[in-house]
PDB file of C-alpha atoms in Angstrom:
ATOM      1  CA  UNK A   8      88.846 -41.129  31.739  1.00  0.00           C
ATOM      2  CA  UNK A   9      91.810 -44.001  31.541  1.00  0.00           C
ATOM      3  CA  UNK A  10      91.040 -46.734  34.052  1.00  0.00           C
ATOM      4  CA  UNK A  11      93.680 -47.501  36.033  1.00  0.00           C
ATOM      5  CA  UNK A  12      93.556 -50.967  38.045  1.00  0.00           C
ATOM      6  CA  UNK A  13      96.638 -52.231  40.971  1.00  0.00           C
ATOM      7  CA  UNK A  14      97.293 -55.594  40.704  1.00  0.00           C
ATOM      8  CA  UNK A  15      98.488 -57.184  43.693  1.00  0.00           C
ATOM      9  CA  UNK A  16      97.973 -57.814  47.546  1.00  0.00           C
ATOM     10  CA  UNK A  17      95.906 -55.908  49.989  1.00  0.00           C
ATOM     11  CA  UNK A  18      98.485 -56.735  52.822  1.00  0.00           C
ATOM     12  CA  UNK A  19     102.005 -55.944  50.931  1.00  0.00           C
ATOM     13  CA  UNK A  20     103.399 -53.659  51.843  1.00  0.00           C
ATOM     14  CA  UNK A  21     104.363 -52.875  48.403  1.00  0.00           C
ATOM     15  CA  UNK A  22     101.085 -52.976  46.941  1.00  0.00           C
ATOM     16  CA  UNK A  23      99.784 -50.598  49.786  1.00  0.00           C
ATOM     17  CA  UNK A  24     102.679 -47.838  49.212  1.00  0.00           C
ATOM     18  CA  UNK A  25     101.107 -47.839  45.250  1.00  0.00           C
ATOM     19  CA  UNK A  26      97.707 -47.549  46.427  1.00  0.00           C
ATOM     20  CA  UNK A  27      98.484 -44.798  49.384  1.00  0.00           C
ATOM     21  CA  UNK A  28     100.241 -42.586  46.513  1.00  0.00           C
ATOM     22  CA  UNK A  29      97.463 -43.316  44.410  1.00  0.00           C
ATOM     23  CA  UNK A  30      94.965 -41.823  47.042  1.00  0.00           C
ATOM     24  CA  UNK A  31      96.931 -39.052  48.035  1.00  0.00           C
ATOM     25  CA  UNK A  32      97.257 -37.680  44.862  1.00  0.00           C
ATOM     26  CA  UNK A  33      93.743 -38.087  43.868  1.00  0.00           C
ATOM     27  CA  UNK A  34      93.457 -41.195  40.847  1.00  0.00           C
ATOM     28  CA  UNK A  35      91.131 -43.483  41.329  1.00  0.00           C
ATOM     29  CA  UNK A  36      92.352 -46.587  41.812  1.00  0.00           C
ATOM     30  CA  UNK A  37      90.829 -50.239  41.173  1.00  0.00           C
ATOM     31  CA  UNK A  38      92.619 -52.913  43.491  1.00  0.00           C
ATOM     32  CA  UNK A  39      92.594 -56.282  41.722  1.00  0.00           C
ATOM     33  CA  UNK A  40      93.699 -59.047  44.218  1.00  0.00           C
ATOM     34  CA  UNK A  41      96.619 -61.331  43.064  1.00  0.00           C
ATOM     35  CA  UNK A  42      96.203 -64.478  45.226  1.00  0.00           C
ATOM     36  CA  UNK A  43      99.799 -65.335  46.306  1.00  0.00           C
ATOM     37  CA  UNK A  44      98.225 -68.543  48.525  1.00  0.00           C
ATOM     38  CA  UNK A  45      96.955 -70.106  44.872  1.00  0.00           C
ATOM     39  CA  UNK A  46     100.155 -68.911  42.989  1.00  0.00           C
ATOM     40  CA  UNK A  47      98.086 -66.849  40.767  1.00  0.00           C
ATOM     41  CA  UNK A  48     100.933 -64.810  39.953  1.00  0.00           C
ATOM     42  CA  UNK A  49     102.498 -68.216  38.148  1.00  0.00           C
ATOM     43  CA  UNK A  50      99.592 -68.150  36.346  1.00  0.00           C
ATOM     44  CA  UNK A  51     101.231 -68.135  32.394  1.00  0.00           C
ATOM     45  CA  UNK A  52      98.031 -65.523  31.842  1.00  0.00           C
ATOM     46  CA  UNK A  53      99.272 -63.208  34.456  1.00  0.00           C
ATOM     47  CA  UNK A  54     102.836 -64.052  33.325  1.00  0.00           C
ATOM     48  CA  UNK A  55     102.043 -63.203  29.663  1.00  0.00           C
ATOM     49  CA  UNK A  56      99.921 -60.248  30.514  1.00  0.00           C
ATOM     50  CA  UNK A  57     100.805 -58.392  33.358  1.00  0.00           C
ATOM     51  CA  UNK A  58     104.349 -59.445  34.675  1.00  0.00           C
ATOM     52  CA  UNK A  59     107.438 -61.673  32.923  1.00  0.00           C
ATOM     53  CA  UNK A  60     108.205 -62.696  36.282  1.00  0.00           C
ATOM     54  CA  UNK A  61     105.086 -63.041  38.102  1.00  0.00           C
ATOM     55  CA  UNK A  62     105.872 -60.443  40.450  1.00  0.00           C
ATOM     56  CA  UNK A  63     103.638 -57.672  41.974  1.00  0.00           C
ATOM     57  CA  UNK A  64     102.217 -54.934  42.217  1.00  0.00           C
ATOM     58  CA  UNK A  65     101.497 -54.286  38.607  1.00  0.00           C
ATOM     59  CA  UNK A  66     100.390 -51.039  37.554  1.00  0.00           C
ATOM     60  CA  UNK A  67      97.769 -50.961  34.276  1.00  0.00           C
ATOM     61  CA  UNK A  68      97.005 -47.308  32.873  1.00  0.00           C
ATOM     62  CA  UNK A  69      94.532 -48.249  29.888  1.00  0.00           C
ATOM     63  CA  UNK A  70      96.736 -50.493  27.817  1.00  0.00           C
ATOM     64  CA  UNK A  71     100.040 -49.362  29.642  1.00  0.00           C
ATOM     65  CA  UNK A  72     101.633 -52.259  32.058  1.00  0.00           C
ATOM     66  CA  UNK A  73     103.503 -50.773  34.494  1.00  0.00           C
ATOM     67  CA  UNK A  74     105.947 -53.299  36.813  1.00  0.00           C
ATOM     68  CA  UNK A  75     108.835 -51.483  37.800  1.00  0.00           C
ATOM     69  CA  UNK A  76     111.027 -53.787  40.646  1.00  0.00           C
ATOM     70  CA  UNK A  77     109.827 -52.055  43.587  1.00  0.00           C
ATOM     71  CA  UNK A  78     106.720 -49.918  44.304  1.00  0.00           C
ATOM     72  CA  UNK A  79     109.112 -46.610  44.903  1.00  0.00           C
ATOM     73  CA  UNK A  80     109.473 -46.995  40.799  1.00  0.00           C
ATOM     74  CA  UNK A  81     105.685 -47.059  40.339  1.00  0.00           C
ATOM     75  CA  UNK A  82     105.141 -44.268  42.991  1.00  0.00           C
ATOM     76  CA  UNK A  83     107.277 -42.192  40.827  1.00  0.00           C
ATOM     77  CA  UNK A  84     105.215 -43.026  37.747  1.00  0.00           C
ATOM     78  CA  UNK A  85     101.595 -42.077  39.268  1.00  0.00           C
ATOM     79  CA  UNK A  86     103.365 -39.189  40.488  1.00  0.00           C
ATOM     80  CA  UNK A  87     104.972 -37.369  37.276  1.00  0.00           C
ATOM     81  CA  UNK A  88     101.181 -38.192  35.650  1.00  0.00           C
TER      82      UNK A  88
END
């Protein structure tokens, strides 16, 4: 089975939308906190590996990185499979 981790924020709003799809739908879902407070989305790590921008949620199926602009984009993703 693919693992498929959410990085971001249990309190945005974004990051919750992601997750609540997630649930509905039935994938199990790993949420891996991003600490905004420390800037660890400015990390160059996260940069390099996750997001160009630093911005979340970020979506990882196996060795796929999801980070569409907005959370409706990675609804749409979990939801097509």
């Amino acid at each position: 089975m693919v693992t498929v981790k959410l990085y971001g924020m249990p309190y945005s709003a974004y990051t919750q939308s992601v997750w609540t799809t997630a649930q509905e739908i039935g994938i199990d879902i790993e949420l891996v906190p991003v600490d905004l407070a420390e800037a660890a989305h400015r990390d160059p790590e996260y940069i390099e590996n996750y997001h160009p921008f630093g911005v979340i949620p970020v979506l990882v199926v196996g060795p796929l990185r999801l980070h569409y602009s907005t959370s409706p984009g990675l609804n749409h993703a979990l939801s097509i499979g």
